Structures are given as structure tokens and as C-alpha cells.
mmCIF file of C-alpha atoms in Angstrom:
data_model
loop_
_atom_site.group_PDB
_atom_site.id
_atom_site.type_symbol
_atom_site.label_atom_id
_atom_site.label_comp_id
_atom_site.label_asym_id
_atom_site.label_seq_id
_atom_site.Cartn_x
_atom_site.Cartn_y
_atom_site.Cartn_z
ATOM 1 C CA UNK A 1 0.000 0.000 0.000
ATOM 2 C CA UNK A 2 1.365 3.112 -0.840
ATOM 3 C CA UNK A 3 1.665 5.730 1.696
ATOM 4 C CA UNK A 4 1.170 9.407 1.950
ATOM 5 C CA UNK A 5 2.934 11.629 -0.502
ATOM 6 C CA UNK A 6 4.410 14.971 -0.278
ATOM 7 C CA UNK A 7 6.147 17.652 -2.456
ATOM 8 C CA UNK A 8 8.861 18.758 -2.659
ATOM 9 C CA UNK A 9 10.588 17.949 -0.240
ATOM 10 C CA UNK A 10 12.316 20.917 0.549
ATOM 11 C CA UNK A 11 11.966 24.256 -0.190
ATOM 12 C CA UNK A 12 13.754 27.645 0.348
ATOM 13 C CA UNK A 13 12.177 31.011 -0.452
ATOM 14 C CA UNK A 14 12.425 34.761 0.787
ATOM 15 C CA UNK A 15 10.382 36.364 2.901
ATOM 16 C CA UNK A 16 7.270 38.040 1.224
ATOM 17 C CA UNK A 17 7.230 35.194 -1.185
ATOM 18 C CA UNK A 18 4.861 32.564 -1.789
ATOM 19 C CA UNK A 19 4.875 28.960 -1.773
ATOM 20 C CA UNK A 20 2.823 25.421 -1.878
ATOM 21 C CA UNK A 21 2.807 22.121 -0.881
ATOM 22 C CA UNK A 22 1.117 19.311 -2.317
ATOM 23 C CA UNK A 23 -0.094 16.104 -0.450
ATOM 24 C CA UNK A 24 -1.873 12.855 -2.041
ATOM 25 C CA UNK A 25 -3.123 11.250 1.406
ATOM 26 C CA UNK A 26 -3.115 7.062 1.131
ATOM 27 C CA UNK A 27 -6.050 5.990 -1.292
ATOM 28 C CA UNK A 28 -9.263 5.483 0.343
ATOM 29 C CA UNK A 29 -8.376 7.620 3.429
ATOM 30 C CA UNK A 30 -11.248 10.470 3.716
ATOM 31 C CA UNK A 31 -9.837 12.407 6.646
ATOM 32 C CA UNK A 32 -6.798 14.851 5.178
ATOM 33 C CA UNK A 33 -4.143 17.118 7.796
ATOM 34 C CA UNK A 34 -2.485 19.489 7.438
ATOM 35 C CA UNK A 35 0.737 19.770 10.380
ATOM 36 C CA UNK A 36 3.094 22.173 10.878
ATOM 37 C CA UNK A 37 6.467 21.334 13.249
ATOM 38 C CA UNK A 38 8.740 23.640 14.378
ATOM 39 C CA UNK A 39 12.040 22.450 15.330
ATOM 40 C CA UNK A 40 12.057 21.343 18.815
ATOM 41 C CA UNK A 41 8.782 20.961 19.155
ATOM 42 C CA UNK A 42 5.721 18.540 18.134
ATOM 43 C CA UNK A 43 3.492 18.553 15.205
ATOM 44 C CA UNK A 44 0.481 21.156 15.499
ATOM 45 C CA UNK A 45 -2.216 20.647 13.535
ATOM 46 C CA UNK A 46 -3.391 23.671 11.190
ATOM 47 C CA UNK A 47 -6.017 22.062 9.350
ATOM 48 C CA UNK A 48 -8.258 19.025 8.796
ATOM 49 C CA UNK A 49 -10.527 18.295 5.905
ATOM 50 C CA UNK A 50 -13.263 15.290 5.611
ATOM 51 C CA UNK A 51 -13.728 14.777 2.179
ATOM 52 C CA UNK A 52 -13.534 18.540 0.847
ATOM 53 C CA UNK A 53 -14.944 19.950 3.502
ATOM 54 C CA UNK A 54 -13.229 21.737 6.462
ATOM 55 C CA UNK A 55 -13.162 20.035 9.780
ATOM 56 C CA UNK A 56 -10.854 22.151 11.753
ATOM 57 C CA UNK A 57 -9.050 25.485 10.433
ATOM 58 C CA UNK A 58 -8.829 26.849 14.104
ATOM 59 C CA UNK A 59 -4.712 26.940 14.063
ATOM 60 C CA UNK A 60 -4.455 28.368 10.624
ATOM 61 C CA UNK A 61 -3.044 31.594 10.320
ATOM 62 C CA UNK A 62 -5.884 32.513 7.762
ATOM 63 C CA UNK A 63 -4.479 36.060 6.756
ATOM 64 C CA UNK A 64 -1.826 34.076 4.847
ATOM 65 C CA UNK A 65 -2.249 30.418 4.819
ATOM 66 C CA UNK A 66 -4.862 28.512 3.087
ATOM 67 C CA UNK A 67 -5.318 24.945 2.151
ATOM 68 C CA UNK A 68 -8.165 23.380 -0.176
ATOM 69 C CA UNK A 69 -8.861 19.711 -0.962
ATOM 70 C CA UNK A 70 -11.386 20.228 -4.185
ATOM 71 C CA UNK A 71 -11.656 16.791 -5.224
ATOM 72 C CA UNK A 72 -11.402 15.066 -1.732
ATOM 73 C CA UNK A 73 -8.148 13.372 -2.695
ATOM 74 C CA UNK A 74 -5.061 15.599 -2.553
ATOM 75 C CA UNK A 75 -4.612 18.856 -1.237
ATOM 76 C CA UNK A 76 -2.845 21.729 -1.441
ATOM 77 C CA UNK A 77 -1.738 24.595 1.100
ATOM 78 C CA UNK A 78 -0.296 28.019 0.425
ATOM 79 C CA UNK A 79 1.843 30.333 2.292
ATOM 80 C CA UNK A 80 1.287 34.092 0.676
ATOM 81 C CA UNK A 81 3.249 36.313 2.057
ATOM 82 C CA UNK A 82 5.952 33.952 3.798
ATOM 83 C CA UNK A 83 7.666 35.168 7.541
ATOM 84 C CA UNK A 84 10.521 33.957 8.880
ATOM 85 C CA UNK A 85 8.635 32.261 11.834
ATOM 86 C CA UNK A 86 6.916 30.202 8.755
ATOM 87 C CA UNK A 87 10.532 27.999 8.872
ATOM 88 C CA UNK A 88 9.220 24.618 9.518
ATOM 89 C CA UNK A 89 8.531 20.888 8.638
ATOM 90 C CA UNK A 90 4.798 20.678 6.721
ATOM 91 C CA UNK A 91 3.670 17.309 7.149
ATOM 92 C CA UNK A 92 0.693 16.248 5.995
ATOM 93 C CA UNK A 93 -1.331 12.596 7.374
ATOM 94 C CA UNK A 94 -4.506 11.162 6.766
ATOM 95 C CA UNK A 95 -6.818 8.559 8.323
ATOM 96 C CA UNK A 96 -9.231 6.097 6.785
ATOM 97 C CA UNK A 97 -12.783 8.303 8.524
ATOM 98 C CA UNK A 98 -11.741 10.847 11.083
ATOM 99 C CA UNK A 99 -12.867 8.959 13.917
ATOM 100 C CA UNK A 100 -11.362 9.667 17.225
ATOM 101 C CA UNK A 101 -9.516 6.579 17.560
ATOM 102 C CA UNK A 102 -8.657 6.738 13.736
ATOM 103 C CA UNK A 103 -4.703 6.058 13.032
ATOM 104 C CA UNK A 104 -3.511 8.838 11.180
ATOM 105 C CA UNK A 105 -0.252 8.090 8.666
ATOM 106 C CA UNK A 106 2.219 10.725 7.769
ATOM 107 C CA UNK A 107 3.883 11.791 5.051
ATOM 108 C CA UNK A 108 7.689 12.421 4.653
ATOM 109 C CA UNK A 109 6.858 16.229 5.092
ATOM 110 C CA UNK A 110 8.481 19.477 3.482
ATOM 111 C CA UNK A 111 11.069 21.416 5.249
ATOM 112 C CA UNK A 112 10.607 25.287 4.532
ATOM 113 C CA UNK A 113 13.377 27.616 5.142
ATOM 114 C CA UNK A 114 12.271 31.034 5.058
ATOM 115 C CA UNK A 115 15.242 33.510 4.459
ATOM 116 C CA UNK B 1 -7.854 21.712 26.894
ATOM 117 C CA UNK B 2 -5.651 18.474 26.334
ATOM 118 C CA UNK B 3 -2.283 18.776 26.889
ATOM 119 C CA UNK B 4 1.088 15.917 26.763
ATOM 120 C CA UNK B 5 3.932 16.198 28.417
ATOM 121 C CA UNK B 6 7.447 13.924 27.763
ATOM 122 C CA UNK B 7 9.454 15.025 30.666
ATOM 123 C CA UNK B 8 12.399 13.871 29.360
ATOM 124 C CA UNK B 9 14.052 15.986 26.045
ATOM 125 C CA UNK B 10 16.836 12.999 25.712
ATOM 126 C CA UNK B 11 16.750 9.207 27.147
ATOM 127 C CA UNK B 12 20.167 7.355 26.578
ATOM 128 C CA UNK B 13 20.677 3.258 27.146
ATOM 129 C CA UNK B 14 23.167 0.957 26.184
ATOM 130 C CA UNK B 15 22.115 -1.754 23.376
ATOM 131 C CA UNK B 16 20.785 -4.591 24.700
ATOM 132 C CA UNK B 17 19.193 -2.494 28.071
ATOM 133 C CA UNK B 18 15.589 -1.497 28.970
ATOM 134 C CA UNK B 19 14.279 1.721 27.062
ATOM 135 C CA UNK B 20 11.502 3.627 28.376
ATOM 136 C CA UNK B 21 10.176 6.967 27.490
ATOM 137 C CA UNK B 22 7.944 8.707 29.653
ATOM 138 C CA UNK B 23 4.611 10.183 28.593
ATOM 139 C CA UNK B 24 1.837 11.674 30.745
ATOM 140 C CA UNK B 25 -1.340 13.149 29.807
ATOM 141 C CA UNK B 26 -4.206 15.554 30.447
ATOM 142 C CA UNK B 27 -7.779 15.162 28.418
ATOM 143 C CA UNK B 28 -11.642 15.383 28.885
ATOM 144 C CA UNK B 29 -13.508 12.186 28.389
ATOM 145 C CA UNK B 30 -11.251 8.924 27.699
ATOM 146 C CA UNK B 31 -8.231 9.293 26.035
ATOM 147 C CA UNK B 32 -6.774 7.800 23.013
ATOM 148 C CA UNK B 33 -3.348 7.276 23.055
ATOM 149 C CA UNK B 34 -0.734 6.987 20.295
ATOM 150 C CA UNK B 35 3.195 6.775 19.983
ATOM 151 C CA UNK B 36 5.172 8.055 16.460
ATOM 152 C CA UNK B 37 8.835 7.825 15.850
ATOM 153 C CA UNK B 38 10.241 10.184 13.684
ATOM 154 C CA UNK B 39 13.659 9.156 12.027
ATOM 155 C CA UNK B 40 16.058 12.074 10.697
ATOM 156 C CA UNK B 41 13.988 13.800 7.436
ATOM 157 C CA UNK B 42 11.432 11.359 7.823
ATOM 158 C CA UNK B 43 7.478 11.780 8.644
ATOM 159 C CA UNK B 44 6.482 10.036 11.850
ATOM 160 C CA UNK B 45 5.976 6.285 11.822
ATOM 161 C CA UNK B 46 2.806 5.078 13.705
ATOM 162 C CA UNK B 47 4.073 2.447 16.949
ATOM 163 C CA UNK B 48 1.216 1.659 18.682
ATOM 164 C CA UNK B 49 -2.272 3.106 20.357
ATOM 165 C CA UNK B 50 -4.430 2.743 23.412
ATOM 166 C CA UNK B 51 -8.089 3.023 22.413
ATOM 167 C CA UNK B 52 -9.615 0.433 25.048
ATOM 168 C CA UNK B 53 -9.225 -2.639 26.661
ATOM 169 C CA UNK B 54 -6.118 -4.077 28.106
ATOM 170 C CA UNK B 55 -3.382 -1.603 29.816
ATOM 171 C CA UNK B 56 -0.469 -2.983 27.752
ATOM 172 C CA UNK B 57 -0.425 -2.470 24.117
ATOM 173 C CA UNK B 58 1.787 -4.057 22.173
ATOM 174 C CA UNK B 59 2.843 -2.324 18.156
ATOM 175 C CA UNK B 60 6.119 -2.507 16.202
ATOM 176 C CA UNK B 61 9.432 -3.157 16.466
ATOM 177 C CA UNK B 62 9.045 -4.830 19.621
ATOM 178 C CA UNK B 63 7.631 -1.555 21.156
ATOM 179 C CA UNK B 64 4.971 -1.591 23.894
ATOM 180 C CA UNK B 65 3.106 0.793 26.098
ATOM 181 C CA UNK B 66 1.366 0.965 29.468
ATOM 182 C CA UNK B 67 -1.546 2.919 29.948
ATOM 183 C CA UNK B 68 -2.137 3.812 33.548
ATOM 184 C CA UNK B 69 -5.130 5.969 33.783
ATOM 185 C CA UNK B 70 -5.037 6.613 37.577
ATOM 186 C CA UNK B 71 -1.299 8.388 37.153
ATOM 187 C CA UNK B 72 -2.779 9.378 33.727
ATOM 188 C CA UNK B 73 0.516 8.037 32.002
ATOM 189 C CA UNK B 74 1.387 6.440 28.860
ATOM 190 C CA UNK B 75 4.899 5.220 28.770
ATOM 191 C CA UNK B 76 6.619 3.541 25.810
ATOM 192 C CA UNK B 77 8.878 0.423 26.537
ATOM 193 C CA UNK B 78 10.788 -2.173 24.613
ATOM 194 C CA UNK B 79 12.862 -4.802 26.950
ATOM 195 C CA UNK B 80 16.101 -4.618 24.636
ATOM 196 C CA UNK B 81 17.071 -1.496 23.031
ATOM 197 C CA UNK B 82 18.752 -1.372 19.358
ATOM 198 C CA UNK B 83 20.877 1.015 17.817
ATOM 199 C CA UNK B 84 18.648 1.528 15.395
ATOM 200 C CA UNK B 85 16.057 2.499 17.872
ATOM 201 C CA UNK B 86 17.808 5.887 17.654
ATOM 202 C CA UNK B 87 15.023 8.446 16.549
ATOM 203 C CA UNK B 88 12.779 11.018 17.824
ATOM 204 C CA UNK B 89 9.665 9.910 19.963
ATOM 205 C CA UNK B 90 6.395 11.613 20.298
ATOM 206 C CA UNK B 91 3.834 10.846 22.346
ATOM 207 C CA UNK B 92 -0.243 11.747 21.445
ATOM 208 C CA UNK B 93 -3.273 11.934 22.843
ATOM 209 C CA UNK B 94 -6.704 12.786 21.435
ATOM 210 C CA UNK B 95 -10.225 12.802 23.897
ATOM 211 C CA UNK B 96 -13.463 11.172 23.559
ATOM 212 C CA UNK B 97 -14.492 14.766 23.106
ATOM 213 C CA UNK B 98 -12.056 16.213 20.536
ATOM 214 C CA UNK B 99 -10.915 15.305 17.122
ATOM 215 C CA UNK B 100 -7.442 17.242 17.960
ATOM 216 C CA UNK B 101 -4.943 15.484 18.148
ATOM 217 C CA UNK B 102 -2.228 16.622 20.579
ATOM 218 C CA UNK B 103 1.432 15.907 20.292
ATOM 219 C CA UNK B 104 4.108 16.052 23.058
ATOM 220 C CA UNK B 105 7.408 17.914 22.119
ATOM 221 C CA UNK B 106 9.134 14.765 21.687
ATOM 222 C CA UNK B 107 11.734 12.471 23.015
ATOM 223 C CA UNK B 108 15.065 11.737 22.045
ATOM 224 C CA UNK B 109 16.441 8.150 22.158
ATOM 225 C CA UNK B 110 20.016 7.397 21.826
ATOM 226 C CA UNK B 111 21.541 3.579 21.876
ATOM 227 C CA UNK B 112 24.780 3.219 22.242
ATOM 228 C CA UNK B 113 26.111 0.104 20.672
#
């Protein structure tokens, strides 16, 4: 079974720029997140879709990032305009229905470097 | 609010010794407990949960965990550590009454051949 996938990998931008990442959650899996870790610390979630619709967007910084998951497959979120304090891992996971007890599987993530 | 502490930022062993990271836990409702390792550049790698039933759960790689609801603890143990069990350990917890899932800042394990 193939697992969650992620790109790129890793990315470096400037500050004021934009930038996306792209996640195709394991096939099947109908709950989608959206992490973001800071080195040193653990993985807080910013969003999490159910199908295509939003679940929980309460950690987003909304005035910048966004995320969408049209098709209820992959998803996408943006960064527009990019801070510093945006340097982080972006991992994405999904889970087969959302339920609490649901296992959620990560992908490999993508490791911003704001400059 | 539900909250997870790891008390310890670094556990070291010797191969072939106990390894146990500590993990402790605050949550309305009954918890559900899981345990990730993260290896350098890698996503975190599902070990085990605690959703009900009996207090030991055992996952991968040998690992196992204790839930002990009246210290409100969930520590991870494996009875003979490998070198390759050298990685980054989070602990998470999620309540009957939230679909957040909340991660502890993480754990690292060092075995020293």
C-alpha cells in the first residue's frame, strides 16, 4: 500500500514570497491534515478536511495560509506572504474516517526555510 | 484543553538495556493514546495506540506501552534497546471529546552500541 505523498521535499524562499505544498493522502483515506512542526517541538495541527470539507481550520493563520482539498483526494496549502517564523517541517497525514480513535499516517513532510 | 507532556528531552541506554520513554497526559472524556517515531527527514511512523481494553499495548518493532489511567501516564517500553532504535519519539493523545490530536514535544532516544 502506498503511503502518503508529499512535495517537494524541501523548499527555500524569501520572505514576502509565496509557496505550496502538495499532499496525495493514502487511497481510500477520507480524513486529510495538514501539520506544521517547528524544530524542537511537536506537530500542530493547522487544518483538517473530511472529504472537501473543512473540519478544523482553528490553528491556521488565515491572513496568509490557506489549504483546499477540491476533489477530496489531494490537497494543497499556500503560504502568501511567507515570515521567517513560517521555517518549519509541513507534514501532511490522513486517516481512513476521522474517527477519534482513527490512526492517522504521515507523510515524509516538506522542510521550509524562510530567508 | 488536552495537553502531553514527555518530561524527558533525551533518554540514553546501552544496546541490549531497557528503554523507556515517559509520557503523561491531560484530556476530557477517555483518552486515546498513540506513539510516532520520527527518524532524521522522515514523517512520523505510527508504533502503537491505546483506544480500550487491556493496559499494555503491544505495536512494532518490539515496542509496547502501558496505559495507567489513575497516574494518567502512557509510557513507551521495549525490553532490549537497538541502535537503530535511535530516533525522535512523540507521544499523542486525542479525547473522547475532541478530534485534535495533541502531540508532546518529543523524546530523544540514543543507543549506544
Amino acid at each position: 500500500e502506498a503511503g502518503v505523498a508529499q512535495s517537494p521535499r524541501y523548499k527555500i524562499i524569501e520572505k514576502r514570497q509565496s509557496v505550496a505544498f502538495w499532499c496525495n493522502p493514502i487511497s481510500g483515506h477520507a480524513t486529510l491534515y495538514w501539520y506544521q512542526q517547528i524544530l524542537g517541538q511537536g506537530p500542530k495541527l493547522l487544518i483538517q478536511f473530511q472529504n472537501n470539507g473543512v473540519v478544523d481550520d482553528s490553528q491556521l493563520p488565515k491572513d496568509r495560509f490557506s489549504a483546499e482539498r477540491l476533489k477530496g483526494v489531494d490537497s494543497t496549502l499556500k503560504i502568501q506572504p511567507a515570515k521567517l517564523e513560517d521555517s518549519a517541517v509541513y507534514l501532511c497525514a490522513s486517516s481512513l474516517a476521522g474517527g477519534r480513535p482513527d490512526t492517522q499516517y504521515f507523510g515524509p513532510g516538506t522542510r521550509l526555510t524562510v530567508l | 484543553a488536552q495537553s502531553v507532556a514527555q518530561p524527558e528531552d533525551q533518554v540514553n541506554v546501552a544496546e541490549g538495556n531497557p528503554l523507556t520513554v515517559k509520557c503523561t497526559y491531560s484530556v476530557s472524556g477517555n483518552p486515546y493514546l498513540f506513539w510516532y517515531v520520527q527518524y532524521p527527514n522522515r514523517g512520523l511512523q505510527f508504533l502503537l495506540k491505546y483506544i480500550t481494553g487491556d493496559n499494555l499495548v503491544k505495536g512494532s518493532y518490539g515496542f509496547e506501552a502501558e496505559f495507567n489511567k489513575s497516574q494518567t501516564s502512557f509510557h513507551l517500553k521495549k525490553p532490549s534497546a537497538l541502535v537503530s532504535d535511535s530516533a525522535l519519539y512523540f507521544c499523542a493523545v486525542r479525547g473522547s471529546n475532541d478530534y485534535k490530536l495533541s502531540f508532546g514535544a518529543g523524546t530523544t532516544v540514543t543507543v549506544r552500541a
